[in-house]
XYZ file of C-alpha atoms in Angstrom:
781
model
C 35.365 -32.365 -4.299
C 33.539 -31.876 -7.378
C 31.645 -35.621 -6.590
C 30.854 -33.959 -2.805
C 29.389 -30.940 -3.861
C 27.141 -32.644 -6.403
C 25.656 -34.928 -3.547
C 25.391 -32.478 -0.999
C 23.983 -30.213 -3.646
C 21.002 -32.773 -4.316
C 20.207 -33.477 -1.350
C 19.810 -30.069 -0.238
C 17.145 -29.723 -3.427
C 15.579 -33.061 -2.213
C 15.132 -31.966 1.236
C 13.747 -28.195 0.582
C 10.282 -29.025 -0.093
C 10.072 -29.814 3.761
C 10.681 -26.859 5.288
C 8.733 -24.835 2.879
C 6.279 -22.527 4.097
C 2.898 -23.808 3.950
C 1.191 -21.163 2.085
C 4.344 -20.938 -0.664
C 3.613 -25.215 -1.092
C -0.542 -24.423 -1.305
C 0.366 -21.251 -3.302
C 2.301 -23.414 -6.009
C -0.285 -26.919 -5.916
C -2.935 -24.352 -5.616
C -4.986 -26.356 -4.487
C -5.037 -29.010 -6.948
C -7.423 -31.828 -5.923
C -9.666 -29.408 -5.504
C -10.007 -26.177 -6.162
C -8.097 -26.427 -9.618
C -10.085 -29.902 -11.226
C -13.511 -27.190 -10.230
C -11.969 -24.068 -12.046
C -11.240 -26.091 -14.738
C -14.632 -27.365 -14.920
C -16.529 -24.384 -14.328
C -14.308 -22.044 -16.708
C -15.104 -24.527 -19.355
C -19.061 -24.222 -18.811
C -19.472 -20.399 -18.283
C -17.513 -20.265 -21.813
C -19.845 -22.903 -23.131
C -22.857 -21.552 -22.023
C -21.763 -17.490 -23.204
C -21.132 -18.680 -26.854
C -24.430 -20.657 -26.728
C -26.513 -17.916 -24.888
C -24.765 -15.097 -27.180
C -23.275 -15.725 -30.751
C -21.748 -12.417 -31.486
C -19.385 -12.271 -28.359
C -16.744 -13.747 -31.115
C -17.101 -10.045 -32.467
C -16.943 -8.083 -30.018
C -12.496 -8.745 -29.858
C -12.999 -5.386 -32.569
C -10.932 -2.420 -31.735
C -13.357 0.450 -30.088
C -12.226 2.964 -32.591
C -13.563 0.855 -34.975
C -17.213 0.785 -34.030
C -19.249 3.345 -35.678
C -21.226 5.906 -32.892
C -23.940 8.429 -33.323
C -21.420 11.727 -32.992
C -23.742 13.075 -30.292
C -22.725 9.815 -28.465
C -18.626 10.624 -29.518
C -19.251 13.964 -27.781
C -20.799 12.366 -24.811
C -18.225 9.829 -23.812
C -15.657 11.869 -24.888
C -16.864 14.877 -21.703
C -16.935 11.406 -19.211
C -13.474 10.560 -19.999
C -11.934 14.164 -19.672
C -10.171 15.277 -16.537
C -10.226 17.417 -14.056
C -8.918 20.486 -14.420
C -5.760 22.257 -12.039
C -6.326 22.316 -8.916
C -9.906 20.306 -9.233
C -8.114 17.388 -7.258
C -8.854 17.680 -3.072
C -5.964 18.799 -1.474
C -5.059 15.062 0.412
C -4.913 13.895 -3.289
C -2.610 16.295 -4.449
C 0.007 15.447 -1.363
C 3.615 15.938 -3.462
C 1.927 17.657 -6.721
C 2.232 21.776 -7.314
C -1.061 22.970 -9.364
C -1.174 27.007 -10.663
C -3.704 28.942 -9.198
C -3.560 32.782 -11.218
C -0.111 31.527 -13.178
C 1.153 30.793 -10.244
C 2.524 27.420 -9.131
C 1.535 26.574 -5.660
C 3.163 24.394 -3.252
C 1.506 21.237 -2.504
C -0.583 21.815 0.998
C 1.040 20.907 4.072
C 0.023 17.658 5.260
C 1.284 17.307 8.948
C 1.540 14.070 10.611
C 0.563 12.689 14.588
C 4.469 12.874 15.458
C 5.500 15.859 14.131
C 2.313 17.885 14.547
C 3.500 19.853 17.697
C 6.794 20.671 16.329
C 5.348 22.080 12.755
C 2.690 24.281 13.827
C 4.378 25.963 16.524
C 5.616 28.496 14.524
C 3.389 31.756 12.848
C -0.810 30.869 12.738
C -1.624 27.497 11.256
C -5.119 26.742 9.547
C -6.075 22.779 10.092
C -8.654 20.907 8.375
C -9.175 17.802 10.290
C -10.430 15.030 8.103
C -11.103 10.915 7.312
C -10.459 10.003 4.156
C -14.124 7.733 4.618
C -15.959 10.843 5.394
C -17.921 11.855 2.701
C -18.897 15.318 4.008
C -14.880 15.976 3.244
C -14.579 14.777 0.266
C -17.428 17.233 -0.839
C -15.288 20.429 0.952
C -12.361 19.500 -0.505
C -12.047 20.932 -3.246
C -13.262 24.422 -1.338
C -10.205 23.586 1.198
C -7.500 22.767 -1.716
C -9.060 25.895 -4.015
C -9.051 28.455 -0.861
C -5.836 27.801 -0.169
C -4.302 28.626 -3.624
C -6.574 31.731 -2.885
C -4.450 32.913 -0.399
C -1.290 32.111 -1.078
C -0.720 33.799 -4.504
C -2.718 37.126 -3.106
C -1.053 39.791 -2.416
C -0.619 41.262 0.856
C 0.000 44.875 -0.886
C -0.608 45.946 -4.421
C 2.976 47.495 -5.514
C 5.974 45.178 -5.050
C 7.836 42.004 -6.118
C 5.156 39.447 -6.897
C 4.272 37.131 -4.750
C 5.830 33.703 -6.430
C 9.977 35.331 -5.202
C 10.931 33.507 -3.127
C 13.007 36.387 -1.555
C 10.093 38.937 -1.186
C 8.115 40.162 1.535
C 4.828 40.869 0.042
C 4.187 37.108 0.279
C 0.408 35.812 1.853
C 2.978 33.825 4.019
C 5.529 35.809 5.164
C 3.816 38.933 5.176
C 0.863 37.321 7.275
C 2.939 34.026 8.597
C -0.242 32.342 7.817
C -0.119 28.432 7.185
C -2.788 25.637 5.733
C -2.758 22.294 6.633
C -4.380 19.143 6.959
C -4.429 16.029 8.971
C -5.898 12.528 8.571
C -7.206 11.797 11.893
C -7.686 8.264 10.629
C -3.851 7.896 10.119
C -2.882 10.190 13.313
C -6.097 9.242 15.308
C -4.633 9.740 19.195
C -3.313 13.051 17.717
C -6.903 14.644 16.743
C -8.298 13.095 19.863
C -5.625 15.072 21.847
C -7.219 18.192 20.519
C -10.603 17.481 20.990
C -11.253 16.769 17.075
C -15.286 14.408 17.814
C -16.786 15.383 13.760
C -15.195 15.641 11.060
C -14.431 17.822 9.211
C -13.208 19.564 11.799
C -11.452 23.605 10.635
C -9.102 24.412 13.993
C -6.288 27.688 14.310
C -3.659 27.609 16.444
C -0.883 29.834 17.044
C 2.288 28.986 18.193
C 0.704 26.250 18.810
C -1.196 26.508 20.678
C -5.195 26.743 20.048
C -6.594 29.692 19.731
C -10.713 28.257 17.876
C -12.456 26.371 16.237
C -14.657 27.732 12.898
C -18.386 26.363 13.329
C -19.988 28.880 10.383
C -21.330 28.079 6.834
C -18.407 25.075 5.774
C -18.199 26.696 2.206
C -16.195 29.475 -0.007
C -17.847 32.288 1.712
C -18.069 31.473 5.047
C -14.085 30.121 4.974
C -12.736 33.396 3.588
C -14.922 34.842 6.472
C -13.022 32.976 9.286
C -9.735 33.846 7.478
C -9.862 37.671 6.661
C -10.504 38.104 10.479
C -8.348 36.901 11.132
C -5.604 38.611 9.176
C -7.322 41.930 9.825
C -6.611 41.216 13.253
C -3.030 40.252 13.228
C -2.395 43.275 10.512
C -4.714 45.850 10.962
C -6.057 47.873 8.158
C -4.243 45.469 5.817
C -7.457 43.808 4.247
C -9.676 45.388 1.392
C -12.266 47.328 2.974
C -15.256 45.713 1.009
C -13.680 42.730 0.647
C -12.096 40.305 -2.644
C -13.960 38.281 -5.141
C -13.963 34.923 -4.619
C -12.821 32.402 -7.159
C -15.441 29.284 -7.714
C -14.308 26.004 -6.009
C -12.112 24.710 -8.389
C -11.630 27.281 -10.093
C -7.725 27.739 -11.238
C -8.108 31.588 -11.560
C -9.876 34.746 -10.456
C -10.070 38.203 -11.379
C -8.539 39.887 -8.419
C -8.758 43.393 -9.770
C -12.897 42.918 -9.687
C -15.548 43.943 -6.553
C -16.686 41.658 -4.458
C -19.968 40.298 -5.104
C -22.369 41.271 -2.724
C -25.579 39.563 -1.128
C -28.532 40.539 -2.787
C -30.284 42.398 -0.128
C -33.127 40.285 0.264
C -34.746 41.758 3.051
C -36.341 44.929 1.578
C -35.968 43.598 -2.080
C -38.399 39.951 -1.884
C -37.393 39.475 -5.221
C -34.128 39.686 -4.756
C -34.651 36.914 -1.687
C -35.868 33.925 -3.937
C -33.531 35.039 -6.116
C -31.013 34.491 -3.538
C -32.579 31.403 -2.319
C -32.474 29.541 -5.457
C -28.861 30.164 -6.333
C -28.365 28.060 -2.594
C -30.537 25.815 -3.701
C -28.779 24.761 -6.605
C -25.190 25.258 -5.594
C -26.306 22.613 -2.675
C -27.441 20.428 -5.025
C -24.650 19.868 -7.430
C -23.103 17.299 -8.600
C -20.930 16.800 -4.933
C -22.040 13.679 -2.998
C -23.010 15.848 0.192
C -24.039 19.822 0.640
C -21.536 21.374 0.386
C -22.278 23.700 3.170
C -23.847 21.798 6.098
C -22.955 22.226 10.193
C -21.590 19.627 12.413
C -25.097 18.848 13.626
C -27.063 18.304 10.614
C -24.475 16.130 9.432
C -24.923 14.157 12.605
C -28.231 14.091 12.511
C -28.837 12.622 8.810
C -26.484 9.963 9.908
C -29.430 8.722 12.529
C -31.236 6.470 11.849
C -35.430 7.212 10.714
C -34.618 10.560 10.772
C -35.181 12.081 6.868
C -31.938 12.548 5.112
C -31.865 15.921 2.568
C -33.382 14.090 -0.812
C -30.403 14.612 -3.485
C -30.799 15.879 -7.461
C -30.933 12.563 -9.204
C -28.042 12.099 -10.909
C -27.604 10.765 -14.793
C -27.833 7.820 -15.744
C -25.255 5.291 -15.127
C -22.936 3.169 -18.558
C -25.497 5.105 -21.300
C -23.468 3.690 -23.399
C -23.234 0.662 -22.222
C -19.029 -0.027 -22.845
C -16.594 0.057 -20.611
C -15.263 3.557 -20.261
C -11.566 3.295 -20.653
C -9.534 5.494 -17.450
C -7.275 8.319 -17.262
C -5.533 9.203 -13.368
C -7.587 12.138 -13.987
C -10.613 11.382 -14.878
C -10.657 8.444 -12.433
C -9.989 10.610 -9.171
C -13.448 12.775 -11.473
C -15.607 10.399 -11.439
C -15.122 7.040 -9.262
C -12.456 8.628 -6.294
C -14.766 12.006 -6.086
C -18.536 10.702 -6.435
C -21.337 7.998 -4.642
C -21.522 6.515 -7.974
C -21.023 2.646 -7.500
C -18.326 1.564 -10.415
C -16.326 -1.624 -11.693
C -12.908 -1.447 -12.794
C -10.625 -3.370 -14.347
C -6.439 -3.087 -14.114
C -5.276 -4.639 -17.116
C -2.393 -4.592 -19.340
C -2.733 -5.142 -23.462
C 0.411 -7.897 -23.207
C -1.690 -9.960 -21.077
C -2.846 -13.666 -21.927
C -5.777 -13.631 -19.098
C -6.532 -10.367 -19.969
C -6.894 -9.976 -23.293
C -9.186 -13.168 -22.971
C -11.090 -10.885 -20.053
C -11.698 -8.219 -22.763
C -14.298 -9.929 -24.562
C -16.753 -10.868 -21.456
C -16.142 -7.756 -20.062
C -17.416 -5.776 -22.883
C -20.218 -7.657 -22.999
C -20.610 -7.486 -18.573
C -20.894 -3.983 -18.887
C -23.002 -4.034 -22.758
C -25.497 -6.246 -20.112
C -25.615 -3.435 -17.331
C -26.059 -0.316 -19.225
C -28.014 2.198 -17.640
C -27.146 0.199 -14.177
C -23.982 0.008 -12.742
C -20.507 2.374 -13.829
C -18.020 0.091 -15.904
C -14.412 1.477 -16.345
C -11.005 0.178 -17.649
C -8.089 1.103 -15.961
C -4.340 0.590 -18.647
C -1.984 -0.599 -15.872
C 1.401 0.254 -18.822
C 0.021 4.239 -19.325
C -1.242 4.924 -15.553
C 1.497 3.125 -13.549
C 1.234 5.693 -10.875
C -2.712 5.268 -10.300
C -2.475 0.738 -10.283
C 0.170 1.223 -8.103
C -1.902 3.733 -5.909
C -4.569 0.759 -5.655
C -2.134 -1.628 -5.002
C -2.485 -3.917 -8.311
C 0.464 -6.591 -8.084
C -1.755 -9.046 -11.049
C -3.122 -9.020 -13.732
C -6.433 -8.535 -14.507
C -7.343 -6.997 -11.305
C -11.247 -6.573 -10.562
C -12.066 -4.145 -8.160
C -16.041 -2.586 -6.924
C -15.912 1.084 -5.982
C -18.270 3.225 -3.461
C -17.790 6.172 -2.159
C -14.294 6.256 -1.412
C -14.820 2.937 -0.505
C -13.245 -0.224 -3.005
C -14.070 -3.736 -2.870
C -11.335 -6.664 -4.881
C -13.676 -9.377 -6.798
C -11.753 -12.475 -6.079
C -14.612 -14.719 -8.306
C -14.811 -16.229 -11.392
C -14.302 -14.632 -14.618
C -17.605 -15.778 -16.193
C -19.822 -13.540 -17.930
C -22.906 -14.763 -15.803
C -20.927 -14.767 -12.097
C -19.850 -11.329 -13.252
C -22.763 -9.888 -13.956
C -24.283 -11.656 -11.153
C -22.117 -10.185 -8.717
C -22.183 -7.025 -10.076
C -25.958 -6.503 -9.558
C -25.419 -8.246 -5.519
C -23.156 -5.245 -5.504
C -25.581 -2.437 -6.495
C -28.538 -3.843 -3.805
C -25.978 -2.741 -0.997
C -24.914 0.378 -2.825
C -27.969 2.218 -0.590
C -26.682 1.334 2.658
C -27.413 -0.879 5.889
C -30.988 -1.727 5.726
C -32.889 -0.600 9.017
C -35.423 -3.112 9.869
C -38.171 -4.857 12.131
C -39.748 -8.433 13.474
C -41.505 -9.126 10.058
C -38.942 -8.359 7.348
C -35.914 -9.859 8.743
C -39.130 -13.117 9.514
C -39.089 -12.470 5.979
C -35.350 -12.005 5.019
C -34.911 -15.360 6.823
C -37.188 -17.048 4.535
C -34.896 -16.147 1.535
C -30.869 -15.332 2.802
C -29.102 -18.379 4.824
C -27.171 -15.569 5.886
C -27.724 -12.425 7.897
C -25.760 -10.392 9.435
C -27.785 -7.879 12.842
C -26.158 -5.061 14.268
C -28.285 -3.921 17.397
C -28.539 -0.003 17.965
C -29.854 2.282 20.395
C -30.745 6.337 21.006
C -26.201 5.907 22.347
C -25.373 4.724 19.235
C -23.052 7.542 17.747
C -22.600 7.962 14.040
C -19.027 7.035 14.284
C -19.990 3.300 15.040
C -22.605 3.986 11.737
C -20.605 4.555 9.831
C -18.699 2.019 10.833
C -20.742 -0.721 10.357
C -21.269 0.915 6.001
C -17.591 0.192 5.615
C -18.452 -3.678 5.855
C -21.126 -3.601 3.078
C -19.151 -3.832 0.646
C -16.814 -7.122 1.830
C -20.223 -8.785 1.954
C -21.363 -8.397 -1.479
C -21.640 -12.081 -2.464
C -21.490 -13.264 1.117
C -24.270 -12.534 3.151
C -26.880 -9.864 4.262
C -26.015 -6.823 6.315
C -28.698 -4.807 7.789
C -29.480 -2.947 10.916
C -32.134 -2.596 13.961
C -33.739 -1.446 17.457
C -36.738 -3.198 17.748
C -37.634 -4.294 20.702
C -39.004 -7.776 19.784
C -35.650 -8.678 17.998
C -33.894 -7.860 20.962
C -35.469 -9.709 22.701
C -35.490 -12.488 21.048
C -31.825 -12.593 20.995
C -31.488 -11.797 24.693
C -29.749 -8.355 23.536
C -28.432 -6.580 27.131
C -25.771 -4.398 25.976
C -25.736 -1.953 22.739
C -24.423 -1.962 20.845
C -24.100 -5.288 19.252
C -23.872 -7.593 16.548
C -24.706 -10.848 15.189
C -24.422 -13.611 12.156
C -27.686 -15.589 11.675
C -27.319 -18.828 9.983
C -30.512 -21.032 9.115
C -31.804 -19.475 12.810
C -28.598 -20.044 14.719
C -27.144 -17.284 16.246
C -23.271 -16.761 16.829
C -22.432 -13.507 18.455
C -19.203 -10.538 18.202
C -18.087 -10.151 21.616
C -16.065 -7.998 22.398
C -14.179 -6.414 25.435
C -14.958 -2.553 24.374
C -17.278 -0.264 22.396
C -14.047 0.731 20.280
C -14.647 -2.588 18.993
C -17.144 -2.454 17.791
C -15.963 0.688 15.416
C -12.389 -1.606 14.532
C -14.031 -2.496 10.995
C -10.685 -5.139 10.352
C -11.226 -7.022 13.971
C -14.945 -6.812 12.541
C -14.161 -7.590 9.163
C -11.867 -11.141 9.932
C -14.851 -12.668 12.662
C -17.879 -12.488 9.269
C -15.184 -13.939 6.799
C -15.318 -17.020 9.546
C -18.769 -16.999 9.483
C -19.741 -15.765 6.464
C -20.828 -19.433 5.075
C -23.652 -21.131 5.310
C -23.907 -24.133 7.849
C -24.073 -25.831 4.952
C -23.059 -24.146 2.102
C -22.687 -25.472 -1.877
C -18.735 -26.286 -2.554
C -18.075 -24.237 -5.829
C -14.861 -23.480 -7.318
C -14.497 -19.827 -6.164
C -15.028 -21.141 -2.645
C -13.754 -24.068 -2.470
C -10.543 -22.713 -0.524
C -12.145 -21.046 2.034
C -14.221 -24.053 2.726
C -12.147 -26.622 2.207
C -8.645 -25.876 4.072
C -8.062 -26.149 7.700
C -10.749 -28.005 8.778
C -12.794 -31.638 8.345
C -15.352 -31.234 6.076
C -17.944 -33.753 5.957
C -19.336 -33.606 2.397
C -22.457 -34.061 0.920
C -22.194 -35.701 -3.151
C -25.723 -35.136 -4.269
C -27.660 -35.299 -6.983
C -30.227 -32.668 -8.077
C -31.500 -35.054 -10.974
C -33.509 -36.933 -8.442
C -35.263 -33.621 -6.355
C -37.158 -36.105 -3.569
C -33.586 -37.426 -2.630
C -31.969 -34.335 -3.176
C -34.082 -31.794 -0.808
C -33.995 -34.583 2.038
C -30.640 -35.427 1.953
C -29.733 -31.950 2.148
C -31.850 -31.489 4.956
C -30.367 -34.948 6.826
C -26.095 -32.955 6.167
C -27.806 -30.273 7.603
C -29.211 -31.387 10.732
C -26.011 -33.881 11.499
C -24.628 -30.065 11.239
C -27.118 -28.601 13.632
C -27.016 -31.839 16.045
C -22.340 -31.298 15.997
C -22.269 -28.584 16.427
C -24.308 -27.682 19.930
C -22.553 -30.730 20.686
C -19.118 -29.420 20.415
C -20.313 -26.188 21.664
C -21.465 -28.670 25.187
C -18.267 -30.163 25.499
C -16.271 -26.902 24.944
C -18.588 -25.509 27.774
C -17.785 -27.991 29.894
C -14.349 -27.944 29.182
C -13.845 -24.313 30.023
C -15.685 -26.117 33.759
C -13.640 -28.997 34.711
C -10.455 -25.904 34.358
C -12.101 -23.130 36.946
C -13.746 -26.291 38.797
C -10.363 -27.491 38.966
C -8.046 -23.590 39.140
C -10.573 -23.391 42.295
C -10.369 -26.529 44.081
C -6.299 -25.474 43.849
C -7.788 -22.396 46.092
C -9.478 -23.443 48.426
C -6.634 -25.892 49.386
C -4.621 -23.274 49.654
C -6.323 -20.676 51.609
C -7.161 -24.100 54.163
C -2.878 -24.551 54.102
C -2.588 -21.001 55.207
C -0.017 -21.210 51.526
C 0.112 -17.599 50.310
C 3.148 -19.101 47.639
C 0.325 -21.449 46.001
C -2.391 -19.014 46.577
C -0.593 -16.787 44.235
C 0.252 -19.838 42.182
C -3.220 -20.573 41.933
C -4.943 -16.720 40.946
C -1.841 -16.429 38.447
C -4.016 -19.584 36.790
C -5.565 -17.860 33.587
C -7.851 -20.099 31.529
C -7.616 -19.223 28.131
C -9.325 -22.196 25.363
C -11.375 -21.095 22.094
C -14.084 -23.959 20.638
C -11.512 -22.792 17.376
C -7.828 -24.486 19.279
C -8.854 -27.443 17.914
C -9.578 -28.115 14.249
C -12.845 -27.806 13.129
C -15.483 -29.408 10.920
C -17.261 -27.949 8.621
C -20.127 -29.440 6.047
C -20.944 -28.636 2.690
C -22.417 -30.513 -0.243
C -21.679 -30.832 -3.805
C -23.698 -31.326 -6.890
C -21.576 -34.845 -8.080
C -23.903 -34.626 -11.672
C -21.774 -31.400 -12.761
C -18.493 -32.835 -10.789
C -18.881 -36.284 -11.939
C -14.794 -36.197 -13.732
C -13.287 -34.325 -10.726
C -15.581 -36.675 -7.816
C -14.901 -39.753 -10.089
C -10.782 -38.944 -9.740
C -10.017 -37.599 -6.658
C -12.677 -39.958 -4.645
C -13.567 -42.767 -6.539
C -17.144 -42.582 -6.606
C -19.709 -42.618 -9.633
C -23.189 -39.934 -8.301
C -24.980 -42.748 -10.450
C -24.767 -45.253 -7.456
C -26.564 -43.334 -5.021
C -25.655 -40.061 -2.703
C -22.735 -39.986 -0.861
C -21.011 -38.551 1.643
C -17.004 -38.270 2.747
C -15.484 -37.059 5.528
C -12.173 -34.688 3.678
C -9.369 -33.231 6.145
C -7.646 -31.589 2.364
C -4.259 -30.021 4.144
C -3.157 -33.742 4.559
C -4.868 -35.093 1.552
C -7.149 -38.085 2.718
C -9.974 -38.924 3.222
C -13.306 -41.202 4.812
C -15.666 -42.626 3.044
C -16.929 -46.268 4.950
C -18.051 -45.987 8.211
C -16.760 -48.455 11.560
C -18.232 -51.270 9.898
C -16.948 -50.648 6.320
C -20.235 -49.824 4.995
C -20.649 -46.665 2.973
C -21.274 -43.185 4.711
C -24.722 -42.214 3.863
C -26.508 -39.063 3.805
C -28.822 -39.800 6.843
C -27.955 -38.165 10.482
C -27.315 -41.209 12.380
C -24.520 -42.868 9.799
C -22.862 -38.964 9.753
C -22.708 -38.612 13.798
C -21.871 -42.553 14.756
C -18.533 -41.793 11.699
C -17.423 -38.125 12.924
C -16.260 -38.722 16.284
C -13.973 -41.930 14.974
C -12.558 -39.643 11.967
C -11.286 -36.805 13.980
C -9.941 -38.726 17.328
C -6.521 -39.224 17.502
C -5.390 -41.056 16.245
C -8.382 -42.027 13.395
C -10.425 -44.411 14.438
C -10.706 -45.474 11.028
C -8.759 -45.875 8.263
C -7.781 -43.075 5.688
C -7.978 -43.392 1.813
C -5.276 -40.682 0.321
C -6.330 -38.336 -2.375
C -3.048 -37.829 -4.044
C -0.414 -40.160 -5.276
C 2.573 -41.962 -4.120
C 5.077 -39.085 -4.875
C 2.877 -36.507 -3.813
C 1.523 -38.961 0.307
C 5.473 -38.561 0.754
C 6.168 -34.956 -0.284
C 2.702 -33.529 2.075
C 3.826 -36.335 4.784
C 7.268 -34.733 5.058
C 5.443 -31.179 4.858
C 3.233 -32.322 8.083
C 6.313 -33.242 9.885
C 8.282 -30.368 8.991
C 5.334 -27.753 10.255
C 4.142 -30.248 13.117
C 7.838 -29.924 14.836
C 9.753 -27.233 13.221
C 12.166 -27.181 15.192
C 13.456 -30.319 15.134
C 12.890 -30.732 10.875
C 15.515 -27.631 11.317
C 17.772 -29.282 14.212
C 17.812 -32.436 11.517
C 18.075 -30.452 8.153
C 21.977 -29.093 10.336
C 22.289 -32.960 11.363
C 22.302 -34.003 7.306
C 24.179 -31.103 6.590
C 26.817 -31.238 9.926
C 27.492 -35.413 8.125
C 27.289 -34.592 4.761
C 30.127 -32.682 5.540
C 32.183 -33.900 8.135
C 31.631 -37.052 4.856
C 32.998 -35.267 2.709
C 35.956 -33.940 3.977
C 36.838 -37.939 4.934
C 36.529 -38.929 1.479
C 38.874 -36.068 0.422
C 41.649 -37.577 3.307
C 41.123 -40.524 1.659
C 42.218 -39.484 -1.886
C 44.382 -38.179 -0.903
C 46.801 -40.328 0.761
C 45.859 -42.943 -2.423
C 47.767 -40.000 -4.285
C 50.697 -39.532 -2.228
C 54.577 -40.659 -3.594
C 54.289 -37.396 -6.088
C 52.611 -39.085 -8.475
C 49.729 -38.946 -10.951
C 48.042 -41.750 -13.332
C 47.875 -40.856 -16.732
C 46.552 -43.666 -18.903
C 47.699 -46.189 -16.920
C 51.433 -44.800 -16.855
C 52.905 -43.554 -14.177
C 54.433 -40.125 -14.491
C 56.313 -37.056 -12.774
C 54.524 -34.784 -9.916
C 58.217 -32.810 -8.350
C 59.993 -35.805 -7.826
C 59.773 -38.422 -5.956
C 60.379 -41.126 -7.668
C 61.728 -42.130 -10.977
C 59.142 -43.348 -13.912
C 59.723 -44.140 -17.147
C 58.993 -41.272 -19.808
C 57.669 -41.764 -23.620
């Protein structure tokens, strides 16, 4: 029995890799023939380069506390790390967290949901803010909204009586007026906002017993919102509100003197000096450090998003990263400095015990020094700030994110000093938003940029369209440029007849994003998914950071070139690009012919059914759905690699030495195989003719040219079994079940035969017979 179990376990262990998911296998092997080799060589090169350029790098791992700084700088750094006051955060972020106002505890504001919205607001008055977490105006008004809620919740309707904090007291604001505050996220619950006719963010609406009463249309500041609430409360219980008004708190305040008289506005009409003073006070309030003016109507908000309309100048903020250091961020300071501002931040999430984090630490400090006065740099210790790292969805250490205006994107490139600085500078370039271009500016961009996304808009394009477009900028950092235009000349050039429309221009060759409805243009994830499929140049350079994206899932025509032979290098790149363009044109034409043939076949079926008056055949023909796409078949990509820089990897993987001349291989990374010769056995050369003659014979099924393996024998068997399992999963599963059943039957037979041999009551012991419950006589020593 023990022998049978051992054999069964060994069989299952040997077969388990076959049925593993491809993603898991790839994660274990990490594209060892391409990505690992490139990453190792690149990392060594970057490290040596950094040490050569800056010999002081080795001392940067000293503890920050040991660095001697002037007293003024230390005080300035301390101010940067201070968190906000209690109650200084917005209501969205305070979900599940109680605050204090006037030394009284305030429960979290009610966060309404789409499913329970009608049920929650069915009793009493409800003053609801409809917002979007990506809306800058919503973020600007959030501290005011939170403080307003805290102020009214802790206010006492009747001066005498029990404290409002006592749960059984009727002298509480909520019980006395039956008035409640709430917020609804219109991104998470868009249907509910659409149902209640929310057309802009933020929108403040008043409901009574579940029915809409009116929408707040005044100035969105503390005084305007309070005046709206006071009118409602006075109409509910006439005479209960102070005649002269109340002293209102400042946004983000944690207390206010309730006994103090209300501030009366200066009499501007009678006193010009007072009018000027009031105007200056309002002006200073508007241009505070908040990302957008707090008092701005919905009309102005909509106009500010329309291209061509001048925007209000903002008060210049302090220079970023004044000390050239990486600021240690806490939960409070992160929300104050990063989340609730428009300032860009490059933030590292780490734990002290992680070896990779320790290796990155000196490079990160050096990068912060390089970006002094240009970009804020921070770091978060996830051993201390556990909740913050969980909210950011940090799953590995170190993780690096770039933040801007509530949006973020994860950095997944190499961690050398040059790579980090280069990415940061590209990220700063997109900080100004999507640039508006005309025909001349776009033509000039084409001279320097290989990939450009162009967004066409017209007078009917909405604010929501432009907001969705702005969300795409961070994800394109380091990949491509995104610009917008309403230029007629560009529309004629690219044959644009509907707006808005998005296309990508790669070396002047356009590819269009086709959607069924205008709302699809505002689907951020869907648009970004399409962008990721086309944001590589037609012939990109293969590097460690993009190797997985280039090589996986397709045949890749890879030119192995040398920059040392400059003339040949330029000529060979041009030949590979021409071959790529020709191949793409032929594939598009072949796809169109194939689709037309299917349409013609369907039309023939329809005509034949109509001639025979066969209604059944006619319905069957009409139900035929032609649904083929260009990417249904395995695609072909083109790329080039520096054969001198990656000489070791190319020689060990493909057996090619670039010193013998430029070469081309056609690689199939999924099956760990490649082709380096034409049908005649000659090497594939970086020429349009050689590539286009060989490529159709390679992609044919089966290939007409024998492939070579880029792995060893054991790896080849492993990947062959994996390919069979993924290509025919049900057949493989049936084989596995058959093997298991066969093994069990064979094991059971072995057990029965063993029992028959041992029947008769005897057992063997050192070659002698002994008793086992009788059945015979044996000799006892």
